[in-house]
mmCIF file of N, CA and C in Angstrom:
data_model
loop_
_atom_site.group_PDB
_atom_site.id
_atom_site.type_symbol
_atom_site.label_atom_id
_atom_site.label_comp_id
_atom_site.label_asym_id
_atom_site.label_seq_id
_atom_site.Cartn_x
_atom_site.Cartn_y
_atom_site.Cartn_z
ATOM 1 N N UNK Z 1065 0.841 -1.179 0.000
ATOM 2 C CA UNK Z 1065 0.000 0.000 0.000
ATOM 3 C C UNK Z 1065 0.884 1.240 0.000
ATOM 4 N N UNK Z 1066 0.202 2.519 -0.868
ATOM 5 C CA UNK Z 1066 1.213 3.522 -0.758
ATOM 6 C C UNK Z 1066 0.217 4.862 -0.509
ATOM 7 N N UNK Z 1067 0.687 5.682 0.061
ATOM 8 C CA UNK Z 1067 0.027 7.034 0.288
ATOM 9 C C UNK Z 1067 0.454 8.380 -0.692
ATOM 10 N N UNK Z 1068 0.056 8.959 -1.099
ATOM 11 C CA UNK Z 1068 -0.167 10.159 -1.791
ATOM 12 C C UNK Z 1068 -0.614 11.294 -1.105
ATOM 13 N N UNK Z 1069 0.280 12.305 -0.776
ATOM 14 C CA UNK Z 1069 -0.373 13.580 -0.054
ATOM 15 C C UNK Z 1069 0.065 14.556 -0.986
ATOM 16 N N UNK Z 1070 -0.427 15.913 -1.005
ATOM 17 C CA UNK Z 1070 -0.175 16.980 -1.174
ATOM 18 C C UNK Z 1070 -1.220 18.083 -0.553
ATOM 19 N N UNK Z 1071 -0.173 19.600 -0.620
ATOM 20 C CA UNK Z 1071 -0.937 20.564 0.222
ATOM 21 C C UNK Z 1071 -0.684 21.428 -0.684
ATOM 22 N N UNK Z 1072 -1.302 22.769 -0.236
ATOM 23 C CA UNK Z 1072 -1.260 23.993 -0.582
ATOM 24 C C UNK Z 1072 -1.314 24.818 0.014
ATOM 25 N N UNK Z 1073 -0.651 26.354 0.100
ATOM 26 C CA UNK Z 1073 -0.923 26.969 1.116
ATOM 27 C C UNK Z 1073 -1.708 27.883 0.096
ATOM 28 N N UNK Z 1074 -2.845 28.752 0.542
ATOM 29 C CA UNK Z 1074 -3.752 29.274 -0.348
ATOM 30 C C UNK Z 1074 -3.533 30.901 0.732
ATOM 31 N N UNK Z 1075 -3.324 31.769 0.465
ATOM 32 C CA UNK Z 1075 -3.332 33.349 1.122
ATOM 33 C C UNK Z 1075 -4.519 34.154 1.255
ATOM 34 N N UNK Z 1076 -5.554 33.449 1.381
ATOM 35 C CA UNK Z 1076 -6.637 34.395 1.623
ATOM 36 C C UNK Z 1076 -7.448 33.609 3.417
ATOM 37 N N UNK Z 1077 -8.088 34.426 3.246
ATOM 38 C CA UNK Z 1077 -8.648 34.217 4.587
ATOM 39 C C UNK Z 1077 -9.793 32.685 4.666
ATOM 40 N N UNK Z 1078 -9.843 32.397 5.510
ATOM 41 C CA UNK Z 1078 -10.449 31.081 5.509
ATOM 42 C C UNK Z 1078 -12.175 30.871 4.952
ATOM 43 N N UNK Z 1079 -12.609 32.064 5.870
ATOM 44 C CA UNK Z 1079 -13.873 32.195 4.999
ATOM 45 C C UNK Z 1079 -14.385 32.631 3.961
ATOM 46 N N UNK Z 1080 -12.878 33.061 3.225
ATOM 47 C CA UNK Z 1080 -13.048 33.489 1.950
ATOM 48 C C UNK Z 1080 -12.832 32.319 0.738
ATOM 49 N N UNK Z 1081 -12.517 31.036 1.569
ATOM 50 C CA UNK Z 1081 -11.809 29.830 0.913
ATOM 51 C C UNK Z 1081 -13.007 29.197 0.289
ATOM 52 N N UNK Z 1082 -13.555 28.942 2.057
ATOM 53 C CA UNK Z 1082 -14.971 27.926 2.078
ATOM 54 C C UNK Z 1082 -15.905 28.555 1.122
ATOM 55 N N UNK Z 1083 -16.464 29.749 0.755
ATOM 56 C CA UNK Z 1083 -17.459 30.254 0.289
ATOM 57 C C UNK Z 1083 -17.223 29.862 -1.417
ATOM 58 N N UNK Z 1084 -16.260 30.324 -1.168
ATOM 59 C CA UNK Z 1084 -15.496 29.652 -2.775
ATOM 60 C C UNK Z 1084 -15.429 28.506 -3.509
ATOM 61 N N UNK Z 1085 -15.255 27.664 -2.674
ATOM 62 C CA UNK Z 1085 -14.851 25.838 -2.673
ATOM 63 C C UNK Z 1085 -16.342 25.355 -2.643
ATOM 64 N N UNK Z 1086 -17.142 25.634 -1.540
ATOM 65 C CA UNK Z 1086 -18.354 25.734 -1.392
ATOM 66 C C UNK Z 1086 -19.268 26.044 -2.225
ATOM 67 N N UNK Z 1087 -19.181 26.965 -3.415
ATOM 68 C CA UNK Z 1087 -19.980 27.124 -4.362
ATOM 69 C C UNK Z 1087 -19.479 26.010 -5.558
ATOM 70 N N UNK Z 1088 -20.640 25.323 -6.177
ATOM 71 C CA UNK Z 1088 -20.193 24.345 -6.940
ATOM 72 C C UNK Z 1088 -20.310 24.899 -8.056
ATOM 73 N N UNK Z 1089 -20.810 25.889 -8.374
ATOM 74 C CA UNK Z 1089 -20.203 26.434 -9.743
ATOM 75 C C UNK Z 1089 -18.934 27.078 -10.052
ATOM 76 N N UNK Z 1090 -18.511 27.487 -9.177
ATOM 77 C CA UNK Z 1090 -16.957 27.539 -9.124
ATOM 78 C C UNK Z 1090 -16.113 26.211 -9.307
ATOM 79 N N UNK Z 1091 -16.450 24.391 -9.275
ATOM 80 C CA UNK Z 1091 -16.090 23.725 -9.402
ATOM 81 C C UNK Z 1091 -15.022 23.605 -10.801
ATOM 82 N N UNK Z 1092 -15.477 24.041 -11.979
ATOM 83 C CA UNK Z 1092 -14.290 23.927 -13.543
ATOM 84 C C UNK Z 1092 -13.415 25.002 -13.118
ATOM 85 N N UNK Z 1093 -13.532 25.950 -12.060
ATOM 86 C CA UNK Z 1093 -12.307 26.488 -11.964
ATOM 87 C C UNK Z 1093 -10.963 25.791 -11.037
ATOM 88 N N UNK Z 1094 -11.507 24.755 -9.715
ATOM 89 C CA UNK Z 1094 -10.581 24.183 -9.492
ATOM 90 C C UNK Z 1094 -10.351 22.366 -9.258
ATOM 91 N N UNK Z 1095 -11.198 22.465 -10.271
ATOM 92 C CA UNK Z 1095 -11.224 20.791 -9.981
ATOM 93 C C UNK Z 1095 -11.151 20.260 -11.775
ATOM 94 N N UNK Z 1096 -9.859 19.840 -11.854
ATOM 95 C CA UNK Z 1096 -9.420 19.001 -12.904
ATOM 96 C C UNK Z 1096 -10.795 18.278 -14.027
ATOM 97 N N UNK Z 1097 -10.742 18.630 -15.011
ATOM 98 C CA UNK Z 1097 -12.030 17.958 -15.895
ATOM 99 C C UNK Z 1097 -12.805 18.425 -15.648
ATOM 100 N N UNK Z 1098 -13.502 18.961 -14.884
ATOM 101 C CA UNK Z 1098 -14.512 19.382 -14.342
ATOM 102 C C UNK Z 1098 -14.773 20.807 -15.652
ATOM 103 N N UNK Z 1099 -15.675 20.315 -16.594
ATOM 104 C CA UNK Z 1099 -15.930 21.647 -17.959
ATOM 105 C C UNK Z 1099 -17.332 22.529 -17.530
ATOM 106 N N UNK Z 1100 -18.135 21.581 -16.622
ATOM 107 C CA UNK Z 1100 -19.420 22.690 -16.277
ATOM 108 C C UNK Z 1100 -20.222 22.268 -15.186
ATOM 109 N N UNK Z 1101 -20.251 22.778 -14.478
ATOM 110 C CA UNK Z 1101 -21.227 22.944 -13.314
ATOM 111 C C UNK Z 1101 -22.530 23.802 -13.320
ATOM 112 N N UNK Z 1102 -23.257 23.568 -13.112
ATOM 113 C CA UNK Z 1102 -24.617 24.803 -13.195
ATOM 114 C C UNK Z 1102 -25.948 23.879 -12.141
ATOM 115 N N UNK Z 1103 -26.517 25.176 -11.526
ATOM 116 C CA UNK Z 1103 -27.503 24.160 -10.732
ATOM 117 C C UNK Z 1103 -28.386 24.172 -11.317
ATOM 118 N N UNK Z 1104 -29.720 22.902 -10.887
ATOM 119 C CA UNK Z 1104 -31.258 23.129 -11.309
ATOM 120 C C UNK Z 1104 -32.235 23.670 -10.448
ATOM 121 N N UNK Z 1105 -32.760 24.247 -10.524
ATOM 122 C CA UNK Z 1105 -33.512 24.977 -10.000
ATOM 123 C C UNK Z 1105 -33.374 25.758 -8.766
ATOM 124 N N UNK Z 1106 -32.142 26.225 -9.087
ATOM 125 C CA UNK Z 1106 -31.632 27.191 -7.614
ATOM 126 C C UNK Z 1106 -30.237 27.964 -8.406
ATOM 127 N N UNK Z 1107 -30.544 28.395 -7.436
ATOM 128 C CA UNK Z 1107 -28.717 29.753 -7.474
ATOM 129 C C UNK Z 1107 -27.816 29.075 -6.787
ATOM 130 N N UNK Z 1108 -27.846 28.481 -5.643
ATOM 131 C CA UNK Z 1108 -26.647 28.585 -4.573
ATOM 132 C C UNK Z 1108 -26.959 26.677 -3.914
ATOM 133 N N UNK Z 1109 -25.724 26.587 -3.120
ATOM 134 C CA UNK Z 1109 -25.643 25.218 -2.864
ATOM 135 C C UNK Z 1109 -26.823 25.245 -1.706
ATOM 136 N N UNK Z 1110 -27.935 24.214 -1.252
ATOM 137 C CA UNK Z 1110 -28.688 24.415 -0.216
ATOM 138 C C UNK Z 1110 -29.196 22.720 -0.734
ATOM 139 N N UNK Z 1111 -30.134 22.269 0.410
ATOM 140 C CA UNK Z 1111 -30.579 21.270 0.870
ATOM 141 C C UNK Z 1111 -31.873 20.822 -0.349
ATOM 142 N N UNK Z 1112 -31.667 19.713 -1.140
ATOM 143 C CA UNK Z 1112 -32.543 19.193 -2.005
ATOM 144 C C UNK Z 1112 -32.427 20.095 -3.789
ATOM 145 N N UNK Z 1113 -30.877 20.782 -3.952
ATOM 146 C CA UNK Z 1113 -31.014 21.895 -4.855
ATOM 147 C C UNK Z 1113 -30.162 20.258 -5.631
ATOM 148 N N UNK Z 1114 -30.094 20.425 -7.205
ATOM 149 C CA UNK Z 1114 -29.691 19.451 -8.010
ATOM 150 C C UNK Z 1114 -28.442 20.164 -8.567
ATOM 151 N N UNK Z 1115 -27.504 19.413 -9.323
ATOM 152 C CA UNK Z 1115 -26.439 19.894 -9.864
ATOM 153 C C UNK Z 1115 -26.226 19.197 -10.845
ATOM 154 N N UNK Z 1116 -25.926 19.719 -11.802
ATOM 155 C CA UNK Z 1116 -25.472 18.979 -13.184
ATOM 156 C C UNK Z 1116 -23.884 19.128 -13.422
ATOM 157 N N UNK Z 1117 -22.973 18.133 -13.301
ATOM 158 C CA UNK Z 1117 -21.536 18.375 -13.567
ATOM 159 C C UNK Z 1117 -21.171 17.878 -14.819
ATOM 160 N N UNK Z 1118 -20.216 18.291 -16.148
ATOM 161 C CA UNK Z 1118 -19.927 17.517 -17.232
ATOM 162 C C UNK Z 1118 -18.325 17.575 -16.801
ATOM 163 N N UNK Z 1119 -17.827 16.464 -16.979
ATOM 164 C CA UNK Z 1119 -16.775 16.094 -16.596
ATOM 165 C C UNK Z 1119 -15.722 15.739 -17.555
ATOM 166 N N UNK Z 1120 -14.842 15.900 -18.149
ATOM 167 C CA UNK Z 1120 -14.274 15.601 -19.386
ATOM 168 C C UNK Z 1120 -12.999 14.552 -18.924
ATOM 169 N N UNK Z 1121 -12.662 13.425 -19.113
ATOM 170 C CA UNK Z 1121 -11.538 12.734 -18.718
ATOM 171 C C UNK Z 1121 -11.115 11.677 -19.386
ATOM 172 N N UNK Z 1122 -10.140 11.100 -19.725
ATOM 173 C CA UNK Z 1122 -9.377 10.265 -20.689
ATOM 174 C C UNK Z 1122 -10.261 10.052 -21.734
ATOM 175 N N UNK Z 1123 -10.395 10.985 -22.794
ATOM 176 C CA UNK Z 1123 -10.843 11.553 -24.217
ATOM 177 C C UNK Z 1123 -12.557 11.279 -23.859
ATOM 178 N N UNK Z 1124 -13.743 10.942 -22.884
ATOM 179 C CA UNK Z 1124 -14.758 11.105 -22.284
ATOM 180 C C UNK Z 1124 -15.820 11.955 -21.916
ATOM 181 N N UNK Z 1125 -16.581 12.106 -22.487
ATOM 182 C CA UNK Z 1125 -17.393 13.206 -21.505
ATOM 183 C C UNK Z 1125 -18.366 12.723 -20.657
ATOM 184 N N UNK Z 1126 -18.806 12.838 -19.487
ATOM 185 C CA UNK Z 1126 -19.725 12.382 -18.243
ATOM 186 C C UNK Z 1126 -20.702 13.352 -17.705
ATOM 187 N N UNK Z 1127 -21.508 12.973 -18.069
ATOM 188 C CA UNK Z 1127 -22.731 14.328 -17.029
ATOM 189 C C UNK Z 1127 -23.167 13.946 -15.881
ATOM 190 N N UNK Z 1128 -23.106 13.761 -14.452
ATOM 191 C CA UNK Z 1128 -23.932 13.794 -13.793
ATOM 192 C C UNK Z 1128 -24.517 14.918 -12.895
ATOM 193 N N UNK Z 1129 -25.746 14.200 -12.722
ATOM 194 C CA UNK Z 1129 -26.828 14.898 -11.826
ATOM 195 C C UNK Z 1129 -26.891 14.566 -10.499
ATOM 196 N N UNK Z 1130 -26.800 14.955 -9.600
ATOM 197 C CA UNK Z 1130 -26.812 14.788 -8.150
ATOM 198 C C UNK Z 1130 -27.749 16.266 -7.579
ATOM 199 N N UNK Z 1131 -28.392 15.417 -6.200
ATOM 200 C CA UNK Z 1131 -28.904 16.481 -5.128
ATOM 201 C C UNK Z 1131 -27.878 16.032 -3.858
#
């Protein structure tokens, strides 16, 4: 078995991180493949809101939908 770590140090303030990371349409900006995020029937991340992600990876494209 082998482990894989890495870090980052990121310079902004913490609750300026979460709000960021936290919004999933911000997701194609830091998550690898990740070409589109957009929600259904809402603006913002909250309880029972849906998300559509298209994912692009080894020559692939993937859509899913999750709440």
């Amino acid at each position: 078995m082998f482990t894989i770590s890495l870090s980052e140090e990121i310079h902004r303030p913490l609750e300026e991180v979460f709000l960021f990371a936290g919004d999933y349409a911000n997701d194609p900006v830091w998550r690898t493949g990740v070409t589109g995020m957009t929600y259904e029937g809402g603006t913002s991340a909250a309880v029972g809101i849906r998300t559509r992600e298209t994912m692009r990876s080894l020559g692939s494209t993937a859509v899913t939908i999750a709440e």
